[in-house]
Short mmCIF file of C-alpha atoms in Angstrom, two decimals:
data_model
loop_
_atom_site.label_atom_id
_atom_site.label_comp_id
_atom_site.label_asym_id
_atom_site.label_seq_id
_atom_site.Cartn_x
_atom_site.Cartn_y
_atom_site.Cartn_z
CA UNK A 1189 -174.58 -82.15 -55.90
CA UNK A 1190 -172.02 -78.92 -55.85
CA UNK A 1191 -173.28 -75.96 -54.17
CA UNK A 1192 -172.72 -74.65 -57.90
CA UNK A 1193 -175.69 -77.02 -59.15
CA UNK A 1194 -178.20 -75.95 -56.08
CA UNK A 1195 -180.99 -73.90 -56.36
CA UNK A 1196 -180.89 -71.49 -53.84
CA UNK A 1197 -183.54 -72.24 -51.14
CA UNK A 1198 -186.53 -69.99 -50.77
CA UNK A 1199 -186.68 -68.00 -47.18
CA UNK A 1200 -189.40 -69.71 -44.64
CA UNK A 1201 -189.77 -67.43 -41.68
CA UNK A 1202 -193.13 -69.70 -40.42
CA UNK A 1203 -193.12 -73.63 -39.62
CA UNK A 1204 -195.63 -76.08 -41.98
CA UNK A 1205 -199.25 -75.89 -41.02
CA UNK A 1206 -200.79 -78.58 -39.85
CA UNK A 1207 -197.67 -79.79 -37.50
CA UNK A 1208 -198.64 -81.26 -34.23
CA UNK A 1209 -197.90 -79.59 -31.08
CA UNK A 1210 -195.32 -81.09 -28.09
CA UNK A 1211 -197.15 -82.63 -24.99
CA UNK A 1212 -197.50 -79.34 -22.59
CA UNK A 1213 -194.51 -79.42 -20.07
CA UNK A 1214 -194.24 -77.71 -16.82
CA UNK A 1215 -191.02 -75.94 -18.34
CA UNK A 1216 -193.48 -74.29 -20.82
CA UNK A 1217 -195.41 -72.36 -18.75
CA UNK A 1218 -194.48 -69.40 -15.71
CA UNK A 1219 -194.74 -70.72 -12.02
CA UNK A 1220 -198.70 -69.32 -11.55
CA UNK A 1221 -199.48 -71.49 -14.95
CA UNK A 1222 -197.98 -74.74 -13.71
CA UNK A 1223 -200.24 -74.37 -11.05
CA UNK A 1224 -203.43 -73.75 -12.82
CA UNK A 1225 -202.29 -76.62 -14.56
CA UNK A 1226 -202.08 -79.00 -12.49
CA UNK A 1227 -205.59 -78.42 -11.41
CA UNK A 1228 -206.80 -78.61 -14.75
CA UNK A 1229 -205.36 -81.96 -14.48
CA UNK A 1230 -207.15 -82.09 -11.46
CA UNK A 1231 -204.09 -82.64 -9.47
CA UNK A 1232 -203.38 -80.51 -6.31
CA UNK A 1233 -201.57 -76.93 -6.99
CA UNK A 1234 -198.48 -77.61 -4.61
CA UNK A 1235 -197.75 -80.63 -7.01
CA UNK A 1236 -196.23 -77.80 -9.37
CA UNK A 1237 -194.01 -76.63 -7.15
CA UNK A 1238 -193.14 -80.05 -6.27
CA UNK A 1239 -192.41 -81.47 -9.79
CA UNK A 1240 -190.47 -78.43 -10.33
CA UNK A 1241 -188.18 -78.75 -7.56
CA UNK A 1242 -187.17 -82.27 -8.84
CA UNK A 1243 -186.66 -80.96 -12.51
CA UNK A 1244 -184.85 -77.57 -12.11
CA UNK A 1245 -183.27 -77.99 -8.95
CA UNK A 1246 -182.62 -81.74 -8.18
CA UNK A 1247 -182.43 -82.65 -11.79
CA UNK A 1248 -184.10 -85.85 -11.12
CA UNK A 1249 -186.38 -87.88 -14.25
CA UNK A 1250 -186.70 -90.77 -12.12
CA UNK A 1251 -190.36 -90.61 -10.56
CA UNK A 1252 -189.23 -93.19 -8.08
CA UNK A 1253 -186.47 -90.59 -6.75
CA UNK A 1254 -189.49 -88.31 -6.35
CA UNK A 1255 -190.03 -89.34 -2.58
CA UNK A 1256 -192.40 -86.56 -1.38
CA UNK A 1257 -194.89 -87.68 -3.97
CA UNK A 1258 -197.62 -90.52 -3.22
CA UNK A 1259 -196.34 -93.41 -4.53
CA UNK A 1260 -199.14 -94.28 -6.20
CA UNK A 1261 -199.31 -91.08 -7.58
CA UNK A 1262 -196.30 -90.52 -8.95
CA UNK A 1263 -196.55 -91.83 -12.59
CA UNK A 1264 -199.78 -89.55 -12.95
CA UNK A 1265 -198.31 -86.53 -11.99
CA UNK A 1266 -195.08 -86.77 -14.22
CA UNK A 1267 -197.23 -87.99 -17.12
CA UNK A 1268 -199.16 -84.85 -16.73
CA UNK A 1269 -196.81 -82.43 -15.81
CA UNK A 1270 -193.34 -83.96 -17.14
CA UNK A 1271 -193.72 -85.71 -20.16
CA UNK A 1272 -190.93 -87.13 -21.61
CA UNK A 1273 -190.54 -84.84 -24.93
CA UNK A 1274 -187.46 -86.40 -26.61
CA UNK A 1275 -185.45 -89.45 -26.33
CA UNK A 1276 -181.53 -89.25 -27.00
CA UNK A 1277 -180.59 -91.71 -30.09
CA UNK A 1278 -176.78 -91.01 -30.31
CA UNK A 1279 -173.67 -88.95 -28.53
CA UNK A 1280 -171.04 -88.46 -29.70
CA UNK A 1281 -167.83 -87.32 -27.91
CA UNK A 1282 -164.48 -85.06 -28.54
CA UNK A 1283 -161.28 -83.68 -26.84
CA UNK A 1284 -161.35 -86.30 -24.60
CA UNK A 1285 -164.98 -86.27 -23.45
CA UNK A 1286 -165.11 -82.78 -22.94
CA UNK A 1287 -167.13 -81.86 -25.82
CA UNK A 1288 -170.20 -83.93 -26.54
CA UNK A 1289 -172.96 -83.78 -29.34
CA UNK A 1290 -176.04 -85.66 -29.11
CA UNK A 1291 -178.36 -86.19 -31.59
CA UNK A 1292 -182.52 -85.97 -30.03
CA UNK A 1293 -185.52 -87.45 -31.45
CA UNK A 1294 -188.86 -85.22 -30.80
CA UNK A 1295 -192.31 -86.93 -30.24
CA UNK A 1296 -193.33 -86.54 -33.54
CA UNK A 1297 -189.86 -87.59 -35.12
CA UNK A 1298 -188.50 -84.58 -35.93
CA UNK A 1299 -184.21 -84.78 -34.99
CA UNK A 1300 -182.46 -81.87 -33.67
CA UNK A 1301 -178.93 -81.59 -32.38
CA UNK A 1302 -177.29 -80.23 -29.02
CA UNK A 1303 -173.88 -79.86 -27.92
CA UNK A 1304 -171.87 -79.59 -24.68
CA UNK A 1305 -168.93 -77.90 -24.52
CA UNK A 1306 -166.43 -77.78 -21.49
CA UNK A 1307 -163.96 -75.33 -20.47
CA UNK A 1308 -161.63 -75.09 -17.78
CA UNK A 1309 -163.49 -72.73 -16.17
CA UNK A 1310 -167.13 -72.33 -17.68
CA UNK A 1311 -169.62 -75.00 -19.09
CA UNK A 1312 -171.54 -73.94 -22.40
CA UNK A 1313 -174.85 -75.54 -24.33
CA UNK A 1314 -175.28 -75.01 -27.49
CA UNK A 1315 -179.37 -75.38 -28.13
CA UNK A 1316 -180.91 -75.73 -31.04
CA UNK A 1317 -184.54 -73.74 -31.10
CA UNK A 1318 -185.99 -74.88 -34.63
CA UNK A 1319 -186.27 -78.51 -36.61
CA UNK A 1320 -184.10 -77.31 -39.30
CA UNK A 1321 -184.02 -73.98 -40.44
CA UNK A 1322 -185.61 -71.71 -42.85
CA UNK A 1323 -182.70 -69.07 -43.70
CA UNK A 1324 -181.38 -70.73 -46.21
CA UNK A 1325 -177.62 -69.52 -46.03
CA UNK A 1326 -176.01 -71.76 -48.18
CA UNK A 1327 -172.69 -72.91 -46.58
CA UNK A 1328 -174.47 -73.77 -43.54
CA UNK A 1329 -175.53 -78.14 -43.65
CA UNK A 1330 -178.90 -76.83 -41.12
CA UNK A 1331 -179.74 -74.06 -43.62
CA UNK A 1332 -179.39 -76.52 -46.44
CA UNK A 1333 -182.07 -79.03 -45.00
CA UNK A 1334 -184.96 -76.19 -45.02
CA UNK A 1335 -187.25 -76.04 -41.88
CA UNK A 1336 -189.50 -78.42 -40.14
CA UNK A 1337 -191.07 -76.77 -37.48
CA UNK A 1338 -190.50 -74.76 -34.49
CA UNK A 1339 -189.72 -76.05 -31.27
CA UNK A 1340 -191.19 -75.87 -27.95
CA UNK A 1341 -190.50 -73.46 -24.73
CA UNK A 1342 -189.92 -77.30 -23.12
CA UNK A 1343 -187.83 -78.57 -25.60
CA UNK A 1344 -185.28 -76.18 -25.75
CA UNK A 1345 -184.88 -76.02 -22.03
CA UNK A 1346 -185.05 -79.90 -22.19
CA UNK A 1347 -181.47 -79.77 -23.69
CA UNK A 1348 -180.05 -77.58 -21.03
CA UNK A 1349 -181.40 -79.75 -18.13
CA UNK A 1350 -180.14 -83.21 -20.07
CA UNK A 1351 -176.54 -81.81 -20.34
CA UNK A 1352 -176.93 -80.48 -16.33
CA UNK A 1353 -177.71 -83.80 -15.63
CA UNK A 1354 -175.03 -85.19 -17.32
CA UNK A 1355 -172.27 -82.71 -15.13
CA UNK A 1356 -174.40 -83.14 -12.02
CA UNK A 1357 -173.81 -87.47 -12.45
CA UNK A 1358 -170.40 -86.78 -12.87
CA UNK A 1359 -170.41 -88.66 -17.00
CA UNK A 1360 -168.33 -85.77 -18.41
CA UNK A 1361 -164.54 -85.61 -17.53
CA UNK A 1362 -163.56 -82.78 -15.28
CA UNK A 1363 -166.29 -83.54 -12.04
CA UNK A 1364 -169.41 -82.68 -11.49
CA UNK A 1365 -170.57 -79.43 -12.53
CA UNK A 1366 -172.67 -76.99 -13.82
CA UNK A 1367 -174.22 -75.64 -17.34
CA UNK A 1368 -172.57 -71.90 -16.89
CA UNK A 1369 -173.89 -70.76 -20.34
CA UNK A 1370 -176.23 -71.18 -23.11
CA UNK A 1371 -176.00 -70.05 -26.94
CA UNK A 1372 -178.75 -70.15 -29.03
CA UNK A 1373 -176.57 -71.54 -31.69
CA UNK A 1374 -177.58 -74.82 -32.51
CA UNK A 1375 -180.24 -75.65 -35.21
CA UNK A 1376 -182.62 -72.87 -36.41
CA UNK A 1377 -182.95 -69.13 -36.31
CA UNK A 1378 -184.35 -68.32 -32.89
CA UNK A 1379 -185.75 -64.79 -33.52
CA UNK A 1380 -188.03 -66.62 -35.95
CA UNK A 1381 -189.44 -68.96 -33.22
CA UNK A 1382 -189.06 -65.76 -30.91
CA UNK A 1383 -192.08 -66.40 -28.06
CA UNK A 1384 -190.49 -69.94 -27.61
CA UNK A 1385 -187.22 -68.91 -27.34
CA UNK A 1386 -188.07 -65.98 -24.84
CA UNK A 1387 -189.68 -68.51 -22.87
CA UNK A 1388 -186.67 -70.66 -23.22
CA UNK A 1389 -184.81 -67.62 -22.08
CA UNK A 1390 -187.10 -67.07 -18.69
CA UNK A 1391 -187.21 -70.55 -17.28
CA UNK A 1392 -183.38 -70.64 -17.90
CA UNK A 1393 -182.90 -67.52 -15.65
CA UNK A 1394 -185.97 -67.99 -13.22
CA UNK A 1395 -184.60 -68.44 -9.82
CA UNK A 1396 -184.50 -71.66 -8.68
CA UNK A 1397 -186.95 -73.85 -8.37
CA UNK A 1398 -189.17 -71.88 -11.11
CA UNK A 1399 -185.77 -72.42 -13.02
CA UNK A 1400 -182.39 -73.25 -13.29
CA UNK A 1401 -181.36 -69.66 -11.73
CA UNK A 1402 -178.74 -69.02 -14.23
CA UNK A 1403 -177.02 -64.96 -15.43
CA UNK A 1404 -178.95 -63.66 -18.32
CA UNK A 1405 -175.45 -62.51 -18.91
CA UNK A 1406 -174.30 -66.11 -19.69
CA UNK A 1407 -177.07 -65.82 -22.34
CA UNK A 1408 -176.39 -65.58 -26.10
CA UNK A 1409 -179.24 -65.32 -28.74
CA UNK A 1410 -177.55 -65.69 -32.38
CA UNK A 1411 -179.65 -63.98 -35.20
CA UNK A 1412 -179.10 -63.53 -38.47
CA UNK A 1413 -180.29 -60.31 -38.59
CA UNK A 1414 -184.37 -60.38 -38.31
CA UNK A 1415 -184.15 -56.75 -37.79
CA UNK A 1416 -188.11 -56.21 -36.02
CA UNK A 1417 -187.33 -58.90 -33.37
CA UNK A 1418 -184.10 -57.73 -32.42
CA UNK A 1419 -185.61 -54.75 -31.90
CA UNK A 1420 -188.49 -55.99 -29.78
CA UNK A 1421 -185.55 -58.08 -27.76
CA UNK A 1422 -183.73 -54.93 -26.54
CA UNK A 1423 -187.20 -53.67 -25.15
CA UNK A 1424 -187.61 -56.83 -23.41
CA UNK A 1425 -185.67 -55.91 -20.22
CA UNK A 1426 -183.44 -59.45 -20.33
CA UNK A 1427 -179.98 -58.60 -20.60
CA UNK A 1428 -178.80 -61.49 -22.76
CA UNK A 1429 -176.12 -61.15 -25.02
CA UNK A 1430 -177.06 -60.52 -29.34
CA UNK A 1431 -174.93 -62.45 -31.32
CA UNK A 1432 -175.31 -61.12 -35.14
CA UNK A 1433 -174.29 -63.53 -37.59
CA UNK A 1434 -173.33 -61.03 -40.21
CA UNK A 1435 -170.60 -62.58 -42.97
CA UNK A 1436 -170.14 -59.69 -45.15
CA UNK A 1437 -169.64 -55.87 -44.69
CA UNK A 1438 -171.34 -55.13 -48.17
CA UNK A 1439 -174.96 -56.03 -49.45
CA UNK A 1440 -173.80 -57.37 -53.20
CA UNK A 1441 -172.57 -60.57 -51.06
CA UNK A 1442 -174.40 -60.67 -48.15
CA UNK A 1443 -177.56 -61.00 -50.12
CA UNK A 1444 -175.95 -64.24 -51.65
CA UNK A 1445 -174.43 -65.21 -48.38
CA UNK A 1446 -177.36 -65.25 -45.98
CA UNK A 1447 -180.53 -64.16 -47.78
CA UNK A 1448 -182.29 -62.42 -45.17
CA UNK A 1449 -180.38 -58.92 -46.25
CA UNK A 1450 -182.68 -58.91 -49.23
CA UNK A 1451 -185.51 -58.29 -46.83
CA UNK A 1452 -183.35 -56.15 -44.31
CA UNK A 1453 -179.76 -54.19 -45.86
CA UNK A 1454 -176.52 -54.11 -43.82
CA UNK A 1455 -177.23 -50.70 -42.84
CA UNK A 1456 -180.34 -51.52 -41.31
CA UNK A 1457 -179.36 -54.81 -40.02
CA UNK A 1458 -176.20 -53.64 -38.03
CA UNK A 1459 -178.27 -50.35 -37.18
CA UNK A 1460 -180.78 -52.82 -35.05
CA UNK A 1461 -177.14 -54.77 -33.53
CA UNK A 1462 -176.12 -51.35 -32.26
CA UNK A 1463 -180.25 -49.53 -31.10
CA UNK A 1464 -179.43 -53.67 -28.88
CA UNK A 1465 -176.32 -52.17 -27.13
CA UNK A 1466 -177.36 -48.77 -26.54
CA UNK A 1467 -180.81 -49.90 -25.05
CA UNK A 1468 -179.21 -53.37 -23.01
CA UNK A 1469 -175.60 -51.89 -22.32
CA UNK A 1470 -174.77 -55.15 -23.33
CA UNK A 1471 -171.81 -55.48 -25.83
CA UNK A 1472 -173.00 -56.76 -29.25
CA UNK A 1473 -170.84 -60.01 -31.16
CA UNK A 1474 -170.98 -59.56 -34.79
CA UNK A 1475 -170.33 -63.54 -36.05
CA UNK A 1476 -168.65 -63.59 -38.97
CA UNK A 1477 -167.67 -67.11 -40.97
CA UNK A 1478 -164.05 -66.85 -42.74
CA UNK A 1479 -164.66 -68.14 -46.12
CA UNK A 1480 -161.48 -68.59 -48.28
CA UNK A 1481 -161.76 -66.14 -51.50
CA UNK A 1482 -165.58 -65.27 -50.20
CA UNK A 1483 -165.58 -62.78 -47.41
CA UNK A 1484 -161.76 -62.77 -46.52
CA UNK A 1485 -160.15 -59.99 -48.43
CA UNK A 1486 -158.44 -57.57 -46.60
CA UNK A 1487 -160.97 -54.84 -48.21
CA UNK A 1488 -163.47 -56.18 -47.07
CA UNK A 1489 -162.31 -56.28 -43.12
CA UNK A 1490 -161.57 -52.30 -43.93
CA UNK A 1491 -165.07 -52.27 -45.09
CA UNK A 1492 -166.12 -54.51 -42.23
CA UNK A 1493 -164.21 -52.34 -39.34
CA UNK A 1494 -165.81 -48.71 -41.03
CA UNK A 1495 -169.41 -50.17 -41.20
CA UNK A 1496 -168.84 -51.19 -37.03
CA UNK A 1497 -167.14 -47.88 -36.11
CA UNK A 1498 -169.55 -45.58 -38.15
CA UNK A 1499 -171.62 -46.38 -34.55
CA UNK A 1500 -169.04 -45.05 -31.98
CA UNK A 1501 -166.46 -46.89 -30.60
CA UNK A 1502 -167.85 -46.91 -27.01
CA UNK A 1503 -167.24 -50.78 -26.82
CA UNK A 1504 -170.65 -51.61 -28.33
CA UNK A 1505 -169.40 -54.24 -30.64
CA UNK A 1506 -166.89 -57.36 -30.70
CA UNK A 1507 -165.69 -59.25 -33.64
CA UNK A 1508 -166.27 -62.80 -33.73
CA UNK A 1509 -164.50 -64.42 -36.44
CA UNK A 1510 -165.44 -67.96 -36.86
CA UNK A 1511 -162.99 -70.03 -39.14
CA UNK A 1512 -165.37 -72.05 -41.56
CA UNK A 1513 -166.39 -75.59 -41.04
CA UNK A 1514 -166.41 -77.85 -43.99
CA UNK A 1515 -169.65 -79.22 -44.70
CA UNK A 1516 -169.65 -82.68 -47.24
CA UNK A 1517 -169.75 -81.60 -50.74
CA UNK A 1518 -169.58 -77.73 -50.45
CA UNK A 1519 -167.13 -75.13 -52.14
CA UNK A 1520 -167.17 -73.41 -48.98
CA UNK A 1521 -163.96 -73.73 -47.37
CA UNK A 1522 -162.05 -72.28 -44.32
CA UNK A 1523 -159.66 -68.97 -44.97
CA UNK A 1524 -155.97 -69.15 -45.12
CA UNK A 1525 -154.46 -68.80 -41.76
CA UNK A 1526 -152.40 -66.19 -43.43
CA UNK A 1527 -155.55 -64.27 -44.49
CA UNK A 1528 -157.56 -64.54 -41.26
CA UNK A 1529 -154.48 -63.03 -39.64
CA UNK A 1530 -154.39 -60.30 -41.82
CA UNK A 1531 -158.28 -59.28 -41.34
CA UNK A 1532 -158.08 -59.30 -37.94
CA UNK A 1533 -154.94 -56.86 -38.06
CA UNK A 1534 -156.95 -54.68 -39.89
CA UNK A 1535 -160.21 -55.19 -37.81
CA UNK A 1536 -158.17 -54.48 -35.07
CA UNK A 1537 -156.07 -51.60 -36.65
CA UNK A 1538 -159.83 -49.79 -37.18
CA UNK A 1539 -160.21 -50.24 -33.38
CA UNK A 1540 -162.73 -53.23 -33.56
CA UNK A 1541 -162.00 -55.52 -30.98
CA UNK A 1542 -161.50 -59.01 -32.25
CA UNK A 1543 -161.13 -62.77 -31.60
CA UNK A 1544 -161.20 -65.90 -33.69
CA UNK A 1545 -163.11 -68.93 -32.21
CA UNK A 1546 -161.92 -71.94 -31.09
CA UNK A 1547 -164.27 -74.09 -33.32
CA UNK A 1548 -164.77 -77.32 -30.73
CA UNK A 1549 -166.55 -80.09 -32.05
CA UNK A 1550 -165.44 -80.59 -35.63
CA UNK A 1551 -164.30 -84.29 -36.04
CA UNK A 1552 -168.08 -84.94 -35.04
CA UNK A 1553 -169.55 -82.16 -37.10
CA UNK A 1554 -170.68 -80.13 -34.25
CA UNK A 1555 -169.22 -77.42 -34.68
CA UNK A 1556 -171.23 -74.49 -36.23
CA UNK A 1557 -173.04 -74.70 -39.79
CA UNK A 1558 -172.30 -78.87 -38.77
CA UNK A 1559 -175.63 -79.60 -37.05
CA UNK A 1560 -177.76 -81.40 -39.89
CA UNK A 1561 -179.08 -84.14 -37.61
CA UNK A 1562 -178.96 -87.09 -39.40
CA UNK A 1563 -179.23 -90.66 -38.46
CA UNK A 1564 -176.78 -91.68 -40.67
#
């Protein structure tokens, strides 16, 4: 079926009822938690400490690696406090090993999608935060496939720790290493699963053992535009970086484009993008898909560059432009080279600092508005 032939997908900003909740997982809960915890479980309160050690800091998910605990209670204490929460069914791999996508299956059968991507000198993870997705943009293959439900604190750290595993046992080309950053970029809109995801966020940055000890600044939480939560983010005190995922300057097609801007306007959404930057310091990325014929007139990146400088141009605000990955079946379709050249020219000409990405990932449909996770 043509995007043409679709009906447009209703917004969903809260998962099914009824949808059973993840096992509990140490990851889940704040240091003083795992410990009441694990005497709930009626296991001593060091074990916490303990278990975490061997998941944030040694990286281990063998119990039998887990020397300083009794032997013969080993398999009760990661059952209680490290239960296995999804089980890889497929990678798949690009440039040369370097980028890798791997397709998860959650305990209740729900599939979700994460991918690592590395860099001469940095490491990235692209997590997803939601089954699916209830924005409903319609170029995007996640968007298309509506939501399913949210996903756990746990589970969205879970991804992180697999791919640090994978650089700390050496099975990605380039050495051992080290997940430098996150983007919440994968499946789902993470300011509508925002307590998870500000969990997420916390264990990612707790110091070590409580977490993996990494920068908030290596941090990116992608929105597209849910203006009350990006508002309570910048009060939050965690200097990750906003990504906005914005795709037009003007209302008349951003309402078509990603539906949320018929519950929150341009104005007000880029408004929120820049209240973010004044309150965090932190510089702002406004995302921005190149669509050929859609979003890519030269107009609109005038229109584009006076809605970003109407805030300043005290280097709140970058320009992400992201050329468009095809998606089977869609009339969506990248921009002419030609084209994207000449909007960032102008971007740049209105004193909007700009870059395009290098889209990694695309032969295996990782790339973004790729994840659908399907077994197929």
């Amino acid at each position: 079926m043509s995007d043409s032939e679709r009906t447009p997908l209703p917004l969903v900003f809260d998962e099914p009822r009824g949808r059973r909740k993840p096992p509990r997982h140490l990851a889940d809960l704040a240091p003083d938690e795992r410990t009441a915890h694990a005497k709930e479980l009626g296991l001593p309160g060091f074990r916490a400490k303990q278990l975490s050690t061997h998941y944030f800091s040694r990286l281990v998910d063998d119990p039998d690696q887990m020397t300083d605990l009794p032997a013969g209670q080993r398999a009760e204490l990661v059952a209680g406090l490290l239960p296995e929460l999804m089980t890889p069914l497929r990678t798949m791999e690009a440039d040369r090993g370097t980028t890798r996508k791997t397709l998860w299956r959650l305990f209740d059968g729900a599939l979700v999608e994460s991918v690592l991507m590395r860099y001469p000198d940095r490491v990235t993870m692209c997590v997803s935060s939601q089954a699916g997705c209830g924005m409903a943009c319609p170029f995007c293959a996640t968007g298309q496939g509506g939501l399913q439900r949210n996903m756990s604190t746990a589970e969205i750290v879970e991804q992180v720790v697999a791919g640090a595993r994978a650089l700390a046992r050496d099975e990605v080309p380039g050495g051992p290493g080290r997940v430098s950053n996150v983007v919440f970029m994968g499946m789902g809109e993470p300011l509508a699963n925002y307590k998870a995801v500000l969990g997420a966020v916390r264990r990612l940055t707790d110091p070590a053992p409580d977490g993996l000890g990494m920068s908030a600044r290596g941090i990116t939480v992608s929105t597209v535009g849910l203006v009350p939560r990006m508002r309570q983010l910048a009060d939050e005190g965690i200097p990750v970086t906003l990504a906005l995922s914005l795709h037009a300057p003007d209302d008349e097609l951003r309402n078509e484009l990603v539906p949320i801007n018929t519950r929150f306007s341009v104005a007000e959404t880029v408004e929120a993008a820049w209240n973010y930057a004044k309150v965090t310091r932190r510089r702002v990325s406004i995302e921005y898909a190149m669509m050929r014929g859609i979003n890519d007139q030269a107009w609109r990146a005038d229109l584009l560059g006076d809605v970003l400088r109407s805030y300043g141009d005290w280097g709140w605000v970058h320009a992400n432009l992201i050329p468009l990955n095809p998606t089977p079946g869609s009339k969506w379709t990248a921009s002419d080279p030609a084209d994207e050249r000449e909007f960032v020219r102008r971007l740049e000409a209105k004193g909007i600092p700009t870059t395009v990405r290098d889209t990694r990932g695309r032969e295996i449909d990782g790339a973004c508005g790729q994840l659908a996770a399907t077994e197929a």
